[in-house]
Amino acid sequence: MSAKVIKMIDEAIDADDIDEIVLDETEVSEFTPELKKKLESVEGMSTLSLNNCKIKSLANFPKIAGLIRLEIMNNEFPAGDLKNLSGLTELQSLSISDNQVASVEDLRPLYALPLAQLDLSGTALAGKENYRDEVFAAFKDLQILDNKDKLGNEIEYEEDELDEEEEGEEDNDEEEDGYDD
């Protein structure tokens, strides 16, 4: 399995698409030393998505410098393995929905991370009354929990609009030729 995942990472690097590595629905199961080394070697990666990868353990999880967003939804690792994410010191967005998180205490290894967004939907913890208050109290930088702000207002993400704005900025840059008319 590791060889297949490493090949996918190499393809993303070759395509110069390294800011976001998406390995969703690719069986990973565990982080071998080779996979860890490969992921740690990718410079400029800000997003890593490993949803539905049948990850059974986060042991040996790579410490990826500059990683801002991590999605590891719908996997099979125990909550105690979250301690292996504590080295991701720049992580701002973490999606761990539909995993084995049952209490706020399970999240303790992540308290020091600068998380602004956390997705716990589909976990046993998210089914508990008042869990939102406890989670917001535990994470000092947290602004969004399960796609809702502290007041419970739904947050809508409009990536298409962001992409269009970025494209518009690039078009404006191209139009400016540096000559005075």
Coordinates of N, CA and C in Angstrom, one line a residue:
M1 N 0.8 -1.2 0.0 CA 0.0 0.0 0.0 C 0.9 1.3 0.0
S2 N 1.9 1.2 0.8 CA 2.7 2.4 0.9 C 3.3 2.8 -0.5
A3 N 3.7 1.9 -1.3 CA 4.3 2.2 -2.6 C 3.3 2.9 -3.5
K4 N 2.0 2.5 -3.4 CA 1.0 3.1 -4.2 C 0.8 4.6 -3.8
V5 N 0.8 4.8 -2.5 CA 0.6 6.1 -2.0 C 1.8 7.0 -2.3
I6 N 3.0 6.5 -2.2 CA 4.2 7.2 -2.5 C 4.2 7.6 -4.0
K7 N 3.7 6.7 -4.9 CA 3.6 7.0 -6.3 C 2.6 8.1 -6.5
M8 N 1.5 8.1 -5.8 CA 0.5 9.2 -6.0 C 1.1 10.6 -5.5
I9 N 1.9 10.5 -4.5 CA 2.5 11.8 -4.0 C 3.5 12.3 -5.1
D10 N 4.3 11.3 -5.6 CA 5.3 11.7 -6.7 C 4.6 12.3 -7.9
E11 N 3.4 11.8 -8.2 CA 2.6 12.3 -9.4 C 2.2 13.7 -9.1
A12 N 1.8 14.0 -7.8 CA 1.3 15.3 -7.5 C 2.5 16.3 -7.5
I13 N 3.7 15.8 -7.1 CA 4.9 16.6 -7.2 C 5.2 16.9 -8.6
D14 N 5.2 15.9 -9.5 CA 5.5 16.1 -10.9 C 4.5 17.0 -11.6
A15 N 3.3 17.0 -11.1 CA 2.3 17.9 -11.7 C 2.3 19.3 -11.1
D16 N 3.3 19.5 -10.2 CA 3.5 20.8 -9.5 C 2.3 21.2 -8.7
D17 N 1.6 20.2 -8.1 CA 0.4 20.4 -7.3 C 0.7 20.0 -5.9
I18 N 1.7 20.6 -5.3 CA 2.1 20.1 -4.0 C 1.6 20.9 -2.8
D19 N 0.9 22.0 -3.1 CA 0.3 22.7 -1.9 C -0.8 21.9 -1.3
E20 N -1.5 21.1 -2.1 CA -2.6 20.3 -1.6 C -2.4 18.8 -2.1
I21 N -2.2 17.9 -1.2 CA -2.1 16.5 -1.5 C -3.4 15.8 -1.0
V22 N -4.1 15.2 -2.0 CA -5.4 14.5 -1.7 C -5.2 13.1 -2.0
L23 N -5.3 12.3 -0.9 CA -5.1 10.8 -1.0 C -6.4 10.1 -0.6
D24 N -7.5 10.8 -0.6 CA -8.8 10.2 -0.2 C -9.1 8.9 -0.8
E25 N -9.6 8.0 0.0 CA -10.1 6.7 -0.4 C -8.9 5.8 -0.9
T26 N -7.7 6.1 -0.6 CA -6.6 5.3 -0.9 C -6.2 4.6 0.4
E27 N -6.2 3.3 0.4 CA -5.9 2.6 1.7 C -4.5 2.9 2.1
V28 N -4.4 3.5 3.3 CA -3.1 3.8 3.9 C -2.8 2.8 5.1
S29 N -3.8 2.7 6.0 CA -3.8 1.8 7.1 C -2.8 2.2 8.2
E30 N -1.5 2.5 7.8 CA -0.5 2.9 8.8 C 0.5 3.8 8.0
F31 N 1.3 4.5 8.8 CA 2.4 5.4 8.3 C 3.7 4.7 8.4
T32 N 4.1 4.1 7.3 CA 5.4 3.4 7.3 C 6.5 4.4 7.3
P33 N 7.7 4.0 7.7 CA 8.9 5.0 7.7 C 9.0 5.6 6.3
E34 N 8.8 4.8 5.2 CA 9.0 5.4 3.8 C 7.9 6.4 3.5
L35 N 6.7 6.1 3.9 CA 5.6 7.1 3.7 C 5.8 8.4 4.5
K36 N 6.2 8.2 5.7 CA 6.5 9.3 6.6 C 7.6 10.2 6.0
K37 N 8.6 9.6 5.5 CA 9.8 10.3 5.0 C 9.3 11.1 3.7
K38 N 8.5 10.4 2.8 CA 8.1 11.0 1.6 C 7.2 12.2 1.9
L39 N 6.2 12.1 2.8 CA 5.4 13.2 3.1 C 6.1 14.4 3.8
E40 N 7.1 14.1 4.6 CA 7.9 15.1 5.2 C 8.8 15.8 4.2
S41 N 9.1 15.2 3.1 CA 10.0 15.8 2.1 C 9.3 16.7 1.1
V42 N 7.9 16.7 1.2 CA 7.2 17.6 0.2 C 7.2 19.0 0.7
E43 N 7.9 19.9 0.1 CA 8.0 21.3 0.5 C 6.8 22.0 -0.1
G44 N 6.2 22.9 0.8 CA 5.2 23.7 0.3 C 3.8 23.1 0.5
M45 N 3.7 22.0 1.1 CA 2.3 21.4 1.2 C 1.6 22.0 2.4
S46 N 0.5 22.6 2.2 CA -0.3 23.3 3.2 C -1.5 22.5 3.6
T47 N -2.0 21.6 2.7 CA -3.2 20.8 2.9 C -2.9 19.3 2.6
L48 N -3.3 18.4 3.5 CA -3.2 17.0 3.3 C -4.5 16.4 3.7
S49 N -5.1 15.6 2.7 CA -6.4 15.0 2.9 C -6.2 13.5 2.8
L50 N -6.6 12.8 3.9 CA -6.6 11.4 4.0 C -7.9 10.8 4.4
N51 N -9.0 11.2 3.8 CA -10.3 10.8 4.2 C -10.6 9.4 3.6
N52 N -11.3 8.6 4.4 CA -11.7 7.2 4.0 C -10.5 6.4 3.6
C53 N -9.4 6.4 4.3 CA -8.2 5.7 3.9 C -8.0 4.5 4.8
K54 N -8.9 4.1 5.6 CA -8.8 2.9 6.5 C -7.6 3.0 7.4
I55 N -7.2 4.2 7.9 CA -6.1 4.4 8.7 C -6.4 3.8 10.1
K56 N -5.6 2.8 10.5 CA -5.9 2.2 11.8 C -5.0 2.7 12.9
S57 N -4.0 3.5 12.5 CA -3.0 4.0 13.5 C -2.4 5.3 13.0
L58 N -2.3 6.3 13.9 CA -1.6 7.6 13.5 C -0.2 7.5 14.0
A59 N 0.3 6.4 14.5 CA 1.7 6.3 15.0 C 2.6 6.5 13.8
N60 N 3.7 7.2 14.0 CA 4.6 7.5 13.0 C 4.1 8.6 12.0
F61 N 3.1 9.3 12.4 CA 2.5 10.4 11.5 C 3.6 11.4 11.2
P62 N 3.7 11.8 10.0 CA 4.8 12.8 9.6 C 4.6 14.2 10.2
K63 N 5.7 14.8 10.6 CA 5.7 16.1 11.1 C 6.0 17.0 9.9
I64 N 4.9 17.5 9.3 CA 5.0 18.3 8.0 C 5.1 19.8 8.3
A65 N 6.2 20.4 8.1 CA 6.4 21.8 8.3 C 5.5 22.6 7.4
G66 N 4.7 23.5 8.0 CA 3.9 24.4 7.2 C 2.5 23.8 6.9
L67 N 2.2 22.6 7.4 CA 0.9 22.0 7.2 C -0.2 22.9 8.0
I68 N -1.2 23.4 7.2 CA -2.2 24.2 7.8 C -3.5 23.5 8.0
R69 N -3.8 22.6 7.0 CA -5.1 21.9 7.0 C -4.9 20.4 6.9
L70 N -5.5 19.6 7.8 CA -5.4 18.2 7.7 C -6.8 17.6 7.8
E71 N -7.2 16.8 6.9 CA -8.5 16.1 6.9 C -8.2 14.6 7.0
I72 N -8.7 14.0 8.1 CA -8.5 12.5 8.3 C -9.9 12.0 8.7
M73 N -10.9 12.3 8.0 CA -12.3 11.9 8.3 C -12.5 10.4 7.9
N74 N -13.4 9.8 8.6 CA -13.9 8.4 8.3 C -12.7 7.4 8.2
N75 N -12.0 7.3 9.3 CA -10.9 6.4 9.4 C -11.1 5.5 10.7
E76 N -10.2 4.7 11.0 CA -10.4 3.7 12.1 C -9.4 3.8 13.2
F77 N -8.6 4.9 13.4 CA -7.6 5.0 14.4 C -8.3 5.3 15.8
P78 N -7.7 4.8 16.8 CA -8.2 5.1 18.2 C -7.9 6.6 18.6
A79 N -8.7 7.1 19.4 CA -8.6 8.5 19.9 C -7.2 8.8 20.5
G80 N -6.7 7.8 21.2 CA -5.4 8.0 21.8 C -4.3 8.3 20.8
D81 N -4.5 8.0 19.5 CA -3.5 8.2 18.5 C -3.4 9.7 18.1
L82 N -4.4 10.5 18.6 CA -4.3 11.9 18.2 C -3.0 12.6 18.8
K83 N -2.4 12.0 19.8 CA -1.2 12.6 20.3 C -0.1 12.7 19.2
N84 N -0.2 11.8 18.2 CA 0.8 11.8 17.1 C 0.6 13.0 16.2
L85 N -0.4 13.8 16.4 CA -0.6 15.1 15.6 C -0.1 16.3 16.3
S86 N 0.4 16.2 17.5 CA 0.8 17.3 18.3 C 2.0 18.0 17.7
G87 N 2.8 17.4 16.9 CA 3.9 18.0 16.3 C 3.6 18.9 15.1
L88 N 2.3 19.0 14.7 CA 1.9 19.8 13.6 C 1.6 21.2 14.1
T89 N 2.7 21.9 14.4 CA 2.6 23.2 15.2 C 2.0 24.3 14.5
E90 N 1.8 24.2 13.1 CA 1.1 25.3 12.4 C -0.3 25.0 11.9
L91 N -0.8 23.8 12.4 CA -2.1 23.3 12.0 C -3.2 24.2 12.5
Q92 N -4.0 24.7 11.5 CA -5.1 25.6 11.8 C -6.5 25.0 11.6
S93 N -6.5 24.0 10.8 CA -7.8 23.3 10.4 C -7.7 21.8 10.5
L94 N -8.5 21.2 11.3 CA -8.4 19.7 11.5 C -9.8 19.1 11.4
S95 N -10.0 18.2 10.5 CA -11.3 17.5 10.3 C -11.0 16.0 10.7
I96 N -11.7 15.6 11.8 CA -11.5 14.3 12.3 C -12.9 13.7 12.5
S97 N -13.9 14.1 11.7 CA -15.3 13.6 11.9 C -15.3 12.1 11.6
D98 N -16.3 11.5 12.2 CA -16.6 10.0 12.0 C -15.4 9.2 12.4
N99 N -14.7 9.6 13.5 CA -13.6 8.8 14.0 C -14.0 8.5 15.5
Q100 N -13.1 7.8 16.2 CA -13.3 7.3 17.5 C -13.0 8.4 18.6
V101 N -13.6 9.5 18.6 CA -13.4 10.6 19.6 C -14.7 10.6 20.5
A102 N -14.5 10.3 21.8 CA -15.6 10.1 22.6 C -15.7 11.2 23.7
S103 N -14.6 11.9 24.0 CA -14.6 12.9 25.1 C -13.7 14.1 24.7
V104 N -13.9 15.2 25.4 CA -13.0 16.3 25.2 C -11.6 15.9 25.7
E105 N -11.5 15.1 26.6 CA -10.2 14.6 27.1 C -9.4 13.9 26.0
D106 N -10.1 13.2 25.1 CA -9.4 12.6 23.9 C -8.7 13.6 23.1
L107 N -9.1 14.9 23.1 CA -8.5 16.0 22.3 C -7.3 16.7 23.0
R108 N -7.1 16.3 24.3 CA -6.0 17.0 25.1 C -4.7 17.1 24.3
P109 N -4.2 16.1 23.6 CA -2.9 16.3 23.0 C -2.9 17.4 21.9
L110 N -4.1 17.9 21.5 CA -4.2 18.9 20.4 C -4.4 20.3 21.0
Y111 N -4.5 20.4 22.3 CA -4.9 21.7 22.9 C -3.9 22.8 22.5
A112 N -2.6 22.5 22.4 CA -1.6 23.5 22.1 C -1.5 24.0 20.7
L113 N -2.2 23.2 19.8 CA -2.2 23.6 18.4 C -3.0 24.9 18.1
P114 N -2.6 25.7 17.1 CA -3.4 26.9 16.9 C -4.6 26.7 16.0
L115 N -5.4 25.7 16.4 CA -6.6 25.3 15.6 C -7.6 26.4 15.6
A116 N -8.0 26.9 14.4 CA -9.1 27.9 14.3 C -10.4 27.1 13.9
Q117 N -10.2 26.0 13.2 CA -11.4 25.2 12.7 C -11.2 23.7 13.1
L118 N -12.2 23.1 13.7 CA -12.2 21.7 14.1 C -13.5 21.0 13.7
D119 N -13.4 19.9 13.0 CA -14.7 19.2 12.7 C -14.7 17.9 13.4
L120 N -15.7 17.7 14.3 CA -15.9 16.5 15.1 C -17.2 15.8 14.8
S121 N -17.9 16.3 13.8 CA -19.2 15.7 13.5 C -19.1 14.2 13.3
G122 N -20.1 13.5 13.7 CA -20.2 12.1 13.5 C -19.4 11.3 14.6
T123 N -18.8 12.0 15.5 CA -18.1 11.3 16.6 C -19.0 11.2 17.8
A124 N -18.6 10.3 18.7 CA -19.4 10.1 19.9 C -19.5 11.4 20.7
L125 N -18.4 12.2 20.7 CA -18.3 13.4 21.4 C -19.3 14.4 20.9
A126 N -19.5 14.5 19.6 CA -20.4 15.4 19.0 C -21.9 15.1 19.3
G127 N -22.1 13.9 19.8 CA -23.5 13.6 20.2 C -23.8 13.9 21.6
K128 N -22.8 14.4 22.4 CA -23.0 14.8 23.8 C -23.6 16.2 23.9
E129 N -24.4 16.4 24.9 CA -25.0 17.7 25.2 C -23.9 18.6 25.7
N130 N -23.9 19.9 25.3 CA -22.9 20.9 25.7 C -21.5 20.6 25.3
Y131 N -21.2 19.7 24.4 CA -19.8 19.4 24.0 C -19.2 20.7 23.3
R132 N -20.0 21.5 22.6 CA -19.5 22.6 21.9 C -18.8 23.6 22.9
D133 N -19.5 23.9 24.0 CA -19.0 24.8 25.0 C -17.6 24.2 25.6
E134 N -17.6 22.9 25.8 CA -16.3 22.3 26.4 C -15.2 22.4 25.4
V135 N -15.5 22.1 24.1 CA -14.4 22.2 23.1 C -13.9 23.6 22.9
F136 N -14.8 24.5 22.8 CA -14.4 25.9 22.6 C -13.6 26.4 23.8
A137 N -13.9 25.9 25.0 CA -13.2 26.3 26.2 C -11.8 25.7 26.2
A138 N -11.6 24.5 25.6 CA -10.3 23.8 25.6 C -9.4 24.4 24.5
F139 N -9.9 25.0 23.4 CA -9.0 25.5 22.4 C -9.1 27.0 22.3
K140 N -8.1 27.7 22.7 CA -8.1 29.1 22.8 C -8.3 29.8 21.5
D141 N -7.8 29.2 20.4 CA -7.9 29.9 19.0 C -9.1 29.5 18.2
L142 N -9.8 28.5 18.7 CA -10.9 27.9 17.9 C -12.0 28.9 17.6
Q143 N -12.4 29.0 16.3 CA -13.5 29.9 15.9 C -14.6 29.1 15.3
I144 N -14.3 28.0 14.7 CA -15.3 27.2 14.0 C -15.3 25.7 14.5
L145 N -16.4 25.2 14.9 CA -16.5 23.8 15.3 C -17.7 23.2 14.6
D146 N -17.4 22.1 13.9 CA -18.4 21.4 13.1 C -19.2 22.4 12.1
N147 N -18.4 23.3 11.5 CA -18.9 24.2 10.5 C -19.9 25.2 11.1
K148 N -19.7 25.5 12.4 CA -20.5 26.5 13.1 C -19.6 27.4 13.9
D149 N -19.9 28.7 14.0 CA -19.1 29.6 14.9 C -19.6 29.3 16.3
K150 N -19.0 30.1 17.2 CA -19.2 30.0 18.7 C -20.7 30.2 19.0
L151 N -21.4 31.0 18.2 CA -22.8 31.2 18.5 C -23.7 30.2 17.9
G152 N -23.1 29.3 17.1 CA -23.9 28.2 16.5 C -24.4 28.6 15.1
N153 N -23.9 29.7 14.6 CA -24.3 30.1 13.2 C -23.5 29.2 12.2
E154 N -24.2 28.7 11.2 CA -23.6 27.9 10.2 C -22.6 28.7 9.3
I155 N -21.5 28.1 9.1 CA -20.5 28.7 8.3 C -20.5 28.1 6.9
E156 N -20.7 28.9 5.9 CA -20.7 28.4 4.5 C -19.4 28.7 3.8
Y157 N -18.8 27.7 3.3 CA -17.5 27.9 2.6 C -17.8 27.9 1.1
E158 N -17.3 29.0 0.4 CA -17.6 29.2 -1.0 C -16.2 29.2 -1.7
E159 N -15.7 28.0 -1.9 CA -14.4 27.9 -2.5 C -14.4 28.4 -4.0
D160 N -15.5 28.2 -4.7 CA -15.6 28.6 -6.0 C -15.4 30.1 -6.1
E161 N -16.0 30.9 -5.2 CA -15.8 32.3 -5.2 C -14.3 32.7 -4.9
L162 N -13.7 32.0 -4.0 CA -12.3 32.3 -3.7 C -11.4 32.0 -4.9
D163 N -11.7 30.9 -5.6 CA -10.9 30.6 -6.8 C -11.1 31.6 -7.8
E164 N -12.3 32.1 -8.0 CA -12.6 33.1 -9.0 C -11.9 34.4 -8.7
E165 N -11.9 34.8 -7.4 CA -11.2 36.0 -7.0 C -9.7 35.9 -7.3
E166 N -9.1 34.7 -6.9 CA -7.7 34.6 -7.2 C -7.4 34.6 -8.7
E167 N -8.2 34.0 -9.5 CA -8.1 34.1 -11.0 C -8.2 35.5 -11.5
G168 N -9.1 36.3 -10.9 CA -9.3 37.7 -11.3 C -8.1 38.5 -10.9
E169 N -7.4 38.2 -9.8 CA -6.2 38.9 -9.4 C -5.1 38.6 -10.4
E170 N -5.0 37.3 -10.8 CA -4.0 36.9 -11.7 C -4.2 37.6 -13.1
D171 N -5.4 37.8 -13.5 CA -5.8 38.4 -14.8 C -5.3 39.9 -14.7
N172 N -5.6 40.5 -13.5 CA -5.2 41.9 -13.4 C -3.7 42.1 -13.4
D173 N -3.0 41.2 -12.8 CA -1.5 41.2 -12.9 C -1.0 41.1 -14.3
E174 N -1.7 40.3 -15.1 CA -1.2 40.1 -16.5 C -1.5 41.3 -17.3
E175 N -2.6 42.0 -17.0 CA -3.0 43.2 -17.8 C -2.0 44.4 -17.5
E176 N -1.4 44.4 -16.4 CA -0.4 45.5 -16.1 C 0.9 45.1 -16.7
D177 N 1.3 45.9 -17.8 CA 2.5 45.5 -18.5 C 3.7 46.4 -18.1
G178 N 3.5 47.3 -17.2 CA 4.6 48.1 -16.7 C 4.9 49.4 -17.5
Y179 N 4.2 49.6 -18.6 CA 4.4 50.7 -19.5 C 3.4 51.8 -19.2
D180 N 3.8 53.1 -19.2 CA 2.9 54.2 -19.1 C 2.3 54.5 -20.5
D181 N 1.0 54.7 -20.5 CA 0.4 55.0 -21.8 C 0.3 56.5 -22.1

